[in-house]
Every structure is written in C-alpha cells, then in structure tokens.
C-alpha cells in the first residue's frame, strides 16, 4: 500500500484527499487487495514513533528479513565457488546482543535525477523482496565463507560454525603448577603432569602444550643425586603404550617422535633409539631391539638397525642377530618377520621343529599350515620327515587335526596320524649309540585315529556323542614314549545316539563300539541297540485315580511294569577254539585260537564269524511292604532271547567225533524267575557328653536276605539236545554201554548246547532255589569342627570305615556244593591321605589231589577249620604334600609347551600337563597292589613253589622343589616279585625367567633315552629353542 502511495506521489498526482470520490474508491480497493510488488518499505516521512510502534517495527523487520533470506536465490563466486563476504551487521544501541539486527529506516523516495522505468536486473528493496520486473538470475551470496551455499531450489539455509583445530576437550593435571601463556598459546605443566586428549593420555615430569602448532612435548626430570631420569614420559593411545626419555606428539596429525622408547606389543617389547609413530599407528624405529623379556635390561633380544612394527599384527626387521646376555651371537638372518598372535583366530604357517633321533637321523617335525575358515572350525595340517642315513630313509609322517565348536550345541576334535618308519631298529645292536652302524630295514606303515565329540545336553533332544581311539595295533608302541599310551594294551571306541521320546516313557540308544588290543585282536559291535520303557503303573491305564481303591488300592497301586530290549551284532577277527565242553572230539575242531587279518578280501570271513541276537526283559514289581521295621519286596521277571540260527549235533561212529550243522530260522528261548527280598537298617550309637572332640560314634548295619527261584530249563531238548551216541568208545577203544549214555536224574552225561558260544548264550539252566545274604557295615563319627567360629555348624561327620561287606549264598536245588564262597570287601580312607581297598574270598569245601572241590566241608576234616582263604587283593594309595587336605593350587605358570617332538595329540588335550606349580614344595603319590591266589594242586617232587603273591608291585610319582626355580619330578614302579623296575621316567624343569629348560630321562626299557630342550617361554618365539634327544625307540 505504501508503494502505491509513493507511486502516486512520483506521478505528480494530487493527494488522495484531493482526488474526489473516484480516487478514494481506487485507493480503498488497493488497500484491501494489497500490493503485488513489495512490502515493508517505510514511508518517506514517518510519523513520530512510540514504544508500541517501535516494538512492532522491530518485529516486522525481523519477519521481513527471514522472508527475504528464504526467498532470495544465491549464486557462488565464479572464482572460488563461495559467496562473497559482506559485513556482519551489529546490534543497534538498545538492542539485545546476539539478536538479529533491525534494519535502519530508509527513505526510498526516488531521486528526481534518476530515470524512471522498470527496475534493473536483480534489484532488491530494503526488505529483500523481489521487485517486479527484476531479472530472475541468481546474485552472489552475501553470507560469510564457511556458511551453507544453496542452489535456487533450497528452501532452508543454516549457518554452521567453522571447524577449529581442537576437536575435543583437553584435560590438564599437574602436582606442582600449570602456567598458561595466552599470547604464545602455550601451557606448561610441572611435576607429575598429565594431559588427556580424546584417546590420547600423556604423563611425564614436564609437559608443554602448544596450541599454535597443535603439539605436546614431554620430558623427564634428571635426578642430580642418583643421576637417573625420573618421571619418564608415558604415552598411551590406540597404537599402544610408549615409555621414553622424550616424546613429541602432534594431537592433530597423530604423529609422534619418541626418543629412547620402549613399547609393548602383545607379549613382546620393542625398544629403539628413535621411534616415529605414524598416523595409522605403525611404528618405524632406528637401532631397535625386540624381546619377550620384561626386564629393563633383558636377558636376550633381537637387534636390528631398522625395524617396523604394525601393532597387533607383526614386527618386521632388516638384517638382525640374536644377542644373549649382551653378547652378540652369529645367529641371525637377512630379515626378520615375527607375527603377533591376535585375539581373533586366523590362518597361518606352522614352522617345523628341527632335531635328531637316534634311530631315524635328523628330522623336521610339526611343520605345516593352520587354516581357520571361520570361528567354528580350525584345521591343522602338519608333516614330519626323517633323514635316516645313506642306506635307509628315516620315513615320514602326516597329521590332520580338526577342532570344531558350535556354542550351546556341541564341540569336538578329530585327529588322524599316519607315519612310515623302518619296521626294525636301524642300529644293529639295541644300545643307544650315535655311531654310523646301520642296516637297511623295510618300511612299515601305521596310523591312528582319535575323535571326541561332546554334545551340550538339551531337554527333549537327542544326544550324539563319540569317543574313538583306533588304528594300527603297534602305533603307540613305535610312535610314542608317553607311559600311559605305551603301556596300554586295550583301546575302546564308541559312537552313540540316545534320545528320550518326548511325552513318552520310551527311550532308545544306538551304539557302535570297538575294542582293540595291542595283540591284534579287534571286536566290533555294529550295532548295539537298546530300547527301554520306564516303570509303569498299570492301574493308571484304566483311568483309576490314586487312593480310589481304599485298602485294596494300596496293593495294586504298587504293581509296576518295566521293559527293556537289546539287540546286538558282534564281529570279531578272533576265531575261538572249536571244542566241546563235554570233552568229546569234534569234526574240524581246533584247540588253538586264530585271527583273521582285517582286509577287504576277508570281509566275508569276518561276517561269518559274527554273532548276533535279541534279548527281551520284562520286570514285574509287586510292591514294597513294611512289616515291623522290615521291608519286603517281591519281584517277577520274564525274558526271551531270539536267534536267527542254532547248532545241530550228530555223532559219526566211523570218525568217533561229533559233527555240527548250522540251521537258520527264528528261534526263541524264554526263561522266568521270581525273587523275594527282606531288608532293614539298624544303628548302634555311642554318645559322649561334654565338650570332647569326638561327640558320637555310629555303626550302621544293613542286612539283606533274598530268596530267588527259577525252574529247571535243562530238560528242554530244543536248547539242550541229546544226540544218539551209540557206538561211542572210551579212551581204551572200548564200546561204552548204552546205559551209561542215558540221562541220570535228568542230567545228560554228555551235555550239548544248541546255542553254545552265542552272544547271549542259552538263558535259564539248572533249577535254582537259592538264598542269598549280604551284610553291609559302615562306621562314622561326629567330631567338633575347629574351623567353625560362628557356632552354626559346630560339628562335622568323619568316616572311619566306608564299607565292610559280607556276602554268601546257599542253593537248595543243587545236588552238591550248595554253599558259595564267602566274599568280603573292605574300603576306607585314613586322614584324607591313605585309601585302602581290599577283597577276599573264603572257601568252605575241601579239595582232592587234583585241586577240585569235593562235597565235604572243611570242618569235617582234620584239623577242623571253618573257611580257607582262596584269593585276596589289596590296593593302597597314599598321596600327600604340605597342602594335603586343602584346596590344591591350580595357578598356571606363564610357560609355553616344550614342543616335545616325540609326543602328539592322540587324545583329549590335557592343557595343564606341561605346567609346573612352584607353590607346592614337594608332593608324593605312592600306590601298592598285591594279589594272592591259592594253588589248589599239590606240588610234585622237584616242582618249584609258586610265589605267594602273584601280584606285588609298588609305584611312586611326585615332584620336589630343589630351588626357587628348579623342580624335579619322578615316576617309576617296582615289581617286588620279579625284582624289576617298571618304566621309570625322571624329568626336571628350570625356570630362567624368560627362558625355560626341560629335561626327560628314561634309563630303562625299550624307550630308554633322554630329551633336552631349552626354549623361550613366549609363544611368539616358540621356535627359538634348542632340542637334543636320544631314544632307542622314537617316532
């Protein structure tokens, strides 16, 4: 409106009050419609302003300025691309600082000297609104450099503060004082100063911070009395920790120059005369040293003129040499590469171990590659090679080790080892020698497989587990000196899957197993299946609720049923001797045991030598009833065995031998039995009053009396046939009368079994009506606990006798020898150190001249006695050390594996086997085993009396701490009967701070020899070692 008013004035029109009614009408119309060309222009001659009008003018000015900024297009400078700077308006007098300045009131009346017409291109009025008719081309932006430059389409324009040199807060601290020089932009910190800037932490005796060039300079303080630098600068950032005499650091570029620096990189320490730290964290050093010794003056180090360190990755050097005890050695190379183990798994090369074996020459072992494809599996592939001599190659070996893990599901390890070596000793004699006396033996191949798989138990899920130890029978004898594996004669393997069916009492188990002996015997069970049904209560099948039957319900509610099924197929390479238990000759029979070699061509023979069958067992529980402190429990069981074949016997009078034929089909053999048990428990207690240490002694006695019955199953001809033996002759070639071939009292003089040597045998047997009695005893006492200071638990229990058990039985259905031997078992622990376990068997019957038991009791003979000791055994173990009875120390020493080339991963790894506990000064473990068996056959003239104790051995193992860093261990046994030492092993360990020495000596046996290793402790330098060994038998 004011614009139009001004235009009227410029056209020399009369004022509106002189224009008449027509002028007034047009003026009112334009007032209501508003102006389309501009707004906010102040009249040429404003009226005097009041406070209210001044405040309104300020508000309108601010709004006009914002609208102008949002509507105005901008254009970058043609030269620099940035808008030209314009003076920033300041606040007017009386205006609040920091608020937008109010534009001054301007007189926009046209100068009469200016030509009239359309405004020039890009013309603006005071309010920054576009003037009608102006050009649409963008004009240069008037914002300061560093602001936001937008194109014509931008609808928002914000100013951003210019980025300075310091990006975060700098924290200062000093014990003495802090000085600031504002003009020089320098801060000085004295005495135990520290500066924290983001991830950078610098501590020193003196620190100077220069803001002008963004640097920090740290120095130590020289003690004039001790002539020692104190308060050494320590710099800590993402690149590591640096200790030096002087540090210059640029906190903008992250570069640093460190003099006389020492930095920690993983397990190693890097020191150099000058270190330059690069922005990416890498380190370049001059006159550098690399060591794993944590002393200020290290015992050894690798010295190089130039060195580069990539933190957490590797150390790379130029030509270097090894310095031990400040004495340079000729050991070195043209360059050095020392990888650092990171926390994350990765693949890499495994450096082999060099050494020499007495019978296979120089070797390189355990070299290969470790492959880590992900976080769940790791594969280690290594190989061995032996030089041998000029006449014979020493052989080679390969190992594949796979470890896998899936969290909360399973974990396992698979190891396969293969080796070729001379089958005989290369040395002519069996003595340990280094001479060049060799022979040329043939090569022998051997392998060993170890697999361990352990699942994580989950409710309602199946469980798959595996424990496999199988391979060539002689593998451990010729490839290991480990006592446990070398002396083992039996190795077992098993792979199984078991599952409890959800919401069901049924569970099943499928198992594949193998038993292997060092003598070449192997037995496979493929498969072994079992299915079981948990105890069931039949009354619940009819919907009867507990307690609904009253007194009668208390009886039938205790009836239970349980079922178990097993099926097994067994294959063995051992052919048992073909003989008959009745002593008759057998056609094609053998008395010697034979073995079938395992090969593809012998699979048919192995399968024909197999045994299989199925067994069913149904147990019926009739409840348990209490009668005057006694528990009575009757049970009934029923079982069946199913076979797919049976043996048929026939007699050949011409050959005077029995012929066996095998027929195939389904053959069922059942059996059943019943039992009734009566048991109770009573106590005898002695209580001592007062405050004595022993408060009470209690004797617990548990007797059990059981009667069992099963009928006579020997009369079944389908199981125990009686072939026609007419024409059989005795040892004098005399014809045996037919009357002597007929059964007597239901028993055949020459019994036969159609299922002889079958996997489950022939169930049942002779009639049994037997009473068994067992008596269990234990003695314990209550003693005052001296360690209790609260009074809440003043006493504790201590066992005097863990068990003293007796058992004996009497069979009323037997025709002779009805009373069984008396069995006695005793076990206890004395003072938490000595464990005793003893077993004995006593016979009640006399023996004849052939050592056979006769149906006469010993008390009927002269001199009279009740029982005779038939056999006995004793096992005693004694383990003690200064901390016996307390929790044994398990502190792990920071030492690495000794890398014994004679040992391999052939089973679950014992991670603590090679660690030495110096906290225990000594320990001793003693074990003694003795066994006695009576000789029932009287000695003939000239025969030597056998030893009283068939087993009489003692074994000791332990360790002794000779000095603070030297420990000696021993392990040996002695056979008292044979008067020989069994497999002694002596070893020592010497801790040399950053080095270690291991030694093992086996003085006797086929594996006699020694092993000596000196090596660095750190795993970074695990190949920095010297190994020397001499074994008579060595992998």
JSON list of C-alpha atoms in Angstrom, two decimals, residues 675-765:
[
{"chain": "A", "resi": 675, "resn": "UNK", "atom": "CA", "xyz": [12.51, -113.32, 43.96]},
{"chain": "A", "resi": 676, "resn": "UNK", "atom": "CA", "xyz": [11.59, -112.07, 47.42]},
{"chain": "A", "resi": 677, "resn": "UNK", "atom": "CA", "xyz": [13.85, -109.70, 49.35]},
{"chain": "A", "resi": 678, "resn": "UNK", "atom": "CA", "xyz": [13.79, -108.78, 53.02]},
{"chain": "A", "resi": 679, "resn": "UNK", "atom": "CA", "xyz": [15.95, -105.94, 54.33]},
{"chain": "A", "resi": 680, "resn": "UNK", "atom": "CA", "xyz": [16.22, -103.46, 57.14]},
{"chain": "A", "resi": 681, "resn": "UNK", "atom": "CA", "xyz": [18.67, -100.99, 58.66]},
{"chain": "A", "resi": 682, "resn": "UNK", "atom": "CA", "xyz": [19.63, -100.55, 62.29]},
{"chain": "A", "resi": 683, "resn": "UNK", "atom": "CA", "xyz": [22.15, -98.39, 64.11]},
{"chain": "A", "resi": 684, "resn": "UNK", "atom": "CA", "xyz": [24.38, -98.63, 67.12]},
{"chain": "A", "resi": 685, "resn": "UNK", "atom": "CA", "xyz": [25.39, -95.26, 68.59]},
{"chain": "A", "resi": 686, "resn": "UNK", "atom": "CA", "xyz": [27.81, -94.29, 71.37]},
{"chain": "A", "resi": 687, "resn": "UNK", "atom": "CA", "xyz": [27.32, -90.71, 72.61]},
{"chain": "A", "resi": 688, "resn": "UNK", "atom": "CA", "xyz": [29.97, -88.92, 74.62]},
{"chain": "A", "resi": 689, "resn": "UNK", "atom": "CA", "xyz": [28.84, -85.99, 76.73]},
{"chain": "A", "resi": 690, "resn": "UNK", "atom": "CA", "xyz": [30.78, -82.84, 77.38]},
{"chain": "A", "resi": 691, "resn": "UNK", "atom": "CA", "xyz": [32.98, -80.73, 75.15]},
{"chain": "A", "resi": 692, "resn": "UNK", "atom": "CA", "xyz": [35.18, -83.53, 73.90]},
{"chain": "A", "resi": 693, "resn": "UNK", "atom": "CA", "xyz": [36.40, -83.50, 70.33]},
{"chain": "A", "resi": 694, "resn": "UNK", "atom": "CA", "xyz": [34.62, -86.79, 69.47]},
{"chain": "A", "resi": 695, "resn": "UNK", "atom": "CA", "xyz": [30.96, -86.36, 70.29]},
{"chain": "A", "resi": 696, "resn": "UNK", "atom": "CA", "xyz": [29.49, -89.62, 68.98]},
{"chain": "A", "resi": 697, "resn": "UNK", "atom": "CA", "xyz": [30.28, -92.83, 67.07]},
{"chain": "A", "resi": 698, "resn": "UNK", "atom": "CA", "xyz": [27.65, -94.55, 64.97]},
{"chain": "A", "resi": 699, "resn": "UNK", "atom": "CA", "xyz": [27.67, -98.05, 63.48]},
{"chain": "A", "resi": 700, "resn": "UNK", "atom": "CA", "xyz": [25.28, -98.59, 60.57]},
{"chain": "A", "resi": 701, "resn": "UNK", "atom": "CA", "xyz": [24.27, -102.16, 59.68]},
{"chain": "A", "resi": 702, "resn": "UNK", "atom": "CA", "xyz": [22.20, -103.06, 56.60]},
{"chain": "A", "resi": 703, "resn": "UNK", "atom": "CA", "xyz": [21.35, -106.77, 56.27]},
{"chain": "A", "resi": 704, "resn": "UNK", "atom": "CA", "xyz": [19.59, -108.11, 53.19]},
{"chain": "A", "resi": 705, "resn": "UNK", "atom": "CA", "xyz": [18.09, -111.56, 52.74]},
{"chain": "A", "resi": 706, "resn": "UNK", "atom": "CA", "xyz": [16.93, -112.60, 49.25]},
{"chain": "A", "resi": 707, "resn": "UNK", "atom": "CA", "xyz": [15.27, -115.77, 48.06]},
{"chain": "A", "resi": 708, "resn": "UNK", "atom": "CA", "xyz": [15.23, -116.44, 44.30]},
{"chain": "A", "resi": 709, "resn": "UNK", "atom": "CA", "xyz": [13.70, -119.28, 42.33]},
{"chain": "A", "resi": 710, "resn": "UNK", "atom": "CA", "xyz": [13.90, -120.39, 38.69]},
{"chain": "A", "resi": 711, "resn": "UNK", "atom": "CA", "xyz": [12.76, -123.77, 37.25]},
{"chain": "A", "resi": 712, "resn": "UNK", "atom": "CA", "xyz": [14.95, -126.33, 35.53]},
{"chain": "A", "resi": 713, "resn": "UNK", "atom": "CA", "xyz": [15.39, -125.46, 31.83]},
{"chain": "A", "resi": 714, "resn": "UNK", "atom": "CA", "xyz": [17.95, -128.15, 31.02]},
{"chain": "A", "resi": 715, "resn": "UNK", "atom": "CA", "xyz": [15.23, -130.66, 30.15]},
{"chain": "A", "resi": 716, "resn": "UNK", "atom": "CA", "xyz": [14.23, -128.68, 27.04]},
{"chain": "A", "resi": 717, "resn": "UNK", "atom": "CA", "xyz": [15.61, -130.63, 24.09]},
{"chain": "A", "resi": 718, "resn": "UNK", "atom": "CA", "xyz": [15.32, -127.59, 21.83]},
{"chain": "A", "resi": 719, "resn": "UNK", "atom": "CA", "xyz": [18.04, -125.97, 23.88]},
{"chain": "A", "resi": 720, "resn": "UNK", "atom": "CA", "xyz": [19.92, -128.94, 25.34]},
{"chain": "A", "resi": 721, "resn": "UNK", "atom": "CA", "xyz": [19.62, -131.77, 22.77]},
{"chain": "A", "resi": 722, "resn": "UNK", "atom": "CA", "xyz": [20.83, -135.36, 23.31]},
{"chain": "A", "resi": 723, "resn": "UNK", "atom": "CA", "xyz": [22.11, -136.89, 20.06]},
{"chain": "A", "resi": 724, "resn": "UNK", "atom": "CA", "xyz": [22.36, -140.64, 19.63]},
{"chain": "A", "resi": 725, "resn": "UNK", "atom": "CA", "xyz": [25.85, -141.60, 20.82]},
{"chain": "A", "resi": 726, "resn": "UNK", "atom": "CA", "xyz": [25.54, -145.35, 20.20]},
{"chain": "A", "resi": 727, "resn": "UNK", "atom": "CA", "xyz": [28.94, -146.68, 19.12]},
{"chain": "A", "resi": 728, "resn": "UNK", "atom": "CA", "xyz": [30.94, -144.23, 21.17]},
{"chain": "A", "resi": 729, "resn": "UNK", "atom": "CA", "xyz": [34.15, -145.70, 22.51]},
{"chain": "A", "resi": 730, "resn": "UNK", "atom": "CA", "xyz": [36.21, -144.64, 25.52]},
{"chain": "A", "resi": 731, "resn": "UNK", "atom": "CA", "xyz": [39.91, -143.83, 25.67]},
{"chain": "A", "resi": 732, "resn": "UNK", "atom": "CA", "xyz": [40.76, -147.54, 25.68]},
{"chain": "A", "resi": 733, "resn": "UNK", "atom": "CA", "xyz": [38.77, -148.02, 22.47]},
{"chain": "A", "resi": 734, "resn": "UNK", "atom": "CA", "xyz": [36.13, -149.92, 24.36]},
{"chain": "A", "resi": 735, "resn": "UNK", "atom": "CA", "xyz": [32.49, -149.57, 23.42]},
{"chain": "A", "resi": 736, "resn": "UNK", "atom": "CA", "xyz": [30.56, -147.59, 26.01]},
{"chain": "A", "resi": 737, "resn": "UNK", "atom": "CA", "xyz": [27.38, -149.37, 27.16]},
{"chain": "A", "resi": 738, "resn": "UNK", "atom": "CA", "xyz": [24.12, -147.63, 26.20]},
{"chain": "A", "resi": 739, "resn": "UNK", "atom": "CA", "xyz": [23.11, -147.48, 29.86]},
{"chain": "A", "resi": 740, "resn": "UNK", "atom": "CA", "xyz": [25.98, -145.10, 30.54]},
{"chain": "A", "resi": 741, "resn": "UNK", "atom": "CA", "xyz": [24.77, -142.78, 27.78]},
{"chain": "A", "resi": 742, "resn": "UNK", "atom": "CA", "xyz": [21.29, -142.28, 29.27]},
{"chain": "A", "resi": 743, "resn": "UNK", "atom": "CA", "xyz": [20.38, -139.26, 31.47]},
{"chain": "A", "resi": 744, "resn": "UNK", "atom": "CA", "xyz": [20.77, -139.72, 35.22]},
{"chain": "A", "resi": 745, "resn": "UNK", "atom": "CA", "xyz": [18.49, -137.66, 37.48]},
{"chain": "A", "resi": 746, "resn": "UNK", "atom": "CA", "xyz": [17.53, -135.56, 34.46]},
{"chain": "A", "resi": 747, "resn": "UNK", "atom": "CA", "xyz": [21.13, -134.78, 33.57]},
{"chain": "A", "resi": 748, "resn": "UNK", "atom": "CA", "xyz": [22.89, -135.99, 30.47]},
{"chain": "A", "resi": 749, "resn": "UNK", "atom": "CA", "xyz": [26.34, -137.49, 30.98]},
{"chain": "A", "resi": 750, "resn": "UNK", "atom": "CA", "xyz": [27.46, -135.68, 27.82]},
{"chain": "A", "resi": 751, "resn": "UNK", "atom": "CA", "xyz": [25.53, -132.38, 27.70]},
{"chain": "A", "resi": 752, "resn": "UNK", "atom": "CA", "xyz": [25.14, -130.38, 24.49]},
{"chain": "A", "resi": 753, "resn": "UNK", "atom": "CA", "xyz": [24.00, -126.79, 23.96]},
{"chain": "A", "resi": 754, "resn": "UNK", "atom": "CA", "xyz": [22.35, -125.67, 20.72]},
{"chain": "A", "resi": 755, "resn": "UNK", "atom": "CA", "xyz": [23.39, -122.08, 21.40]},
{"chain": "A", "resi": 756, "resn": "UNK", "atom": "CA", "xyz": [26.91, -122.68, 22.58]},
{"chain": "A", "resi": 757, "resn": "UNK", "atom": "CA", "xyz": [29.16, -119.56, 22.39]},
{"chain": "A", "resi": 758, "resn": "UNK", "atom": "CA", "xyz": [26.24, -117.42, 21.15]},
{"chain": "A", "resi": 759, "resn": "UNK", "atom": "CA", "xyz": [26.17, -113.73, 22.03]},
{"chain": "A", "resi": 760, "resn": "UNK", "atom": "CA", "xyz": [23.60, -114.09, 24.87]},
{"chain": "A", "resi": 761, "resn": "UNK", "atom": "CA", "xyz": [24.16, -117.79, 25.47]},
{"chain": "A", "resi": 762, "resn": "UNK", "atom": "CA", "xyz": [21.29, -120.05, 26.47]},
{"chain": "A", "resi": 763, "resn": "UNK", "atom": "CA", "xyz": [19.17, -118.39, 29.18]},
{"chain": "A", "resi": 764, "resn": "UNK", "atom": "CA", "xyz": [17.96, -120.44, 32.05]},
{"chain": "A", "resi": 765, "resn": "UNK", "atom": "CA", "xyz": [19.90, -123.51, 33.08]}
]
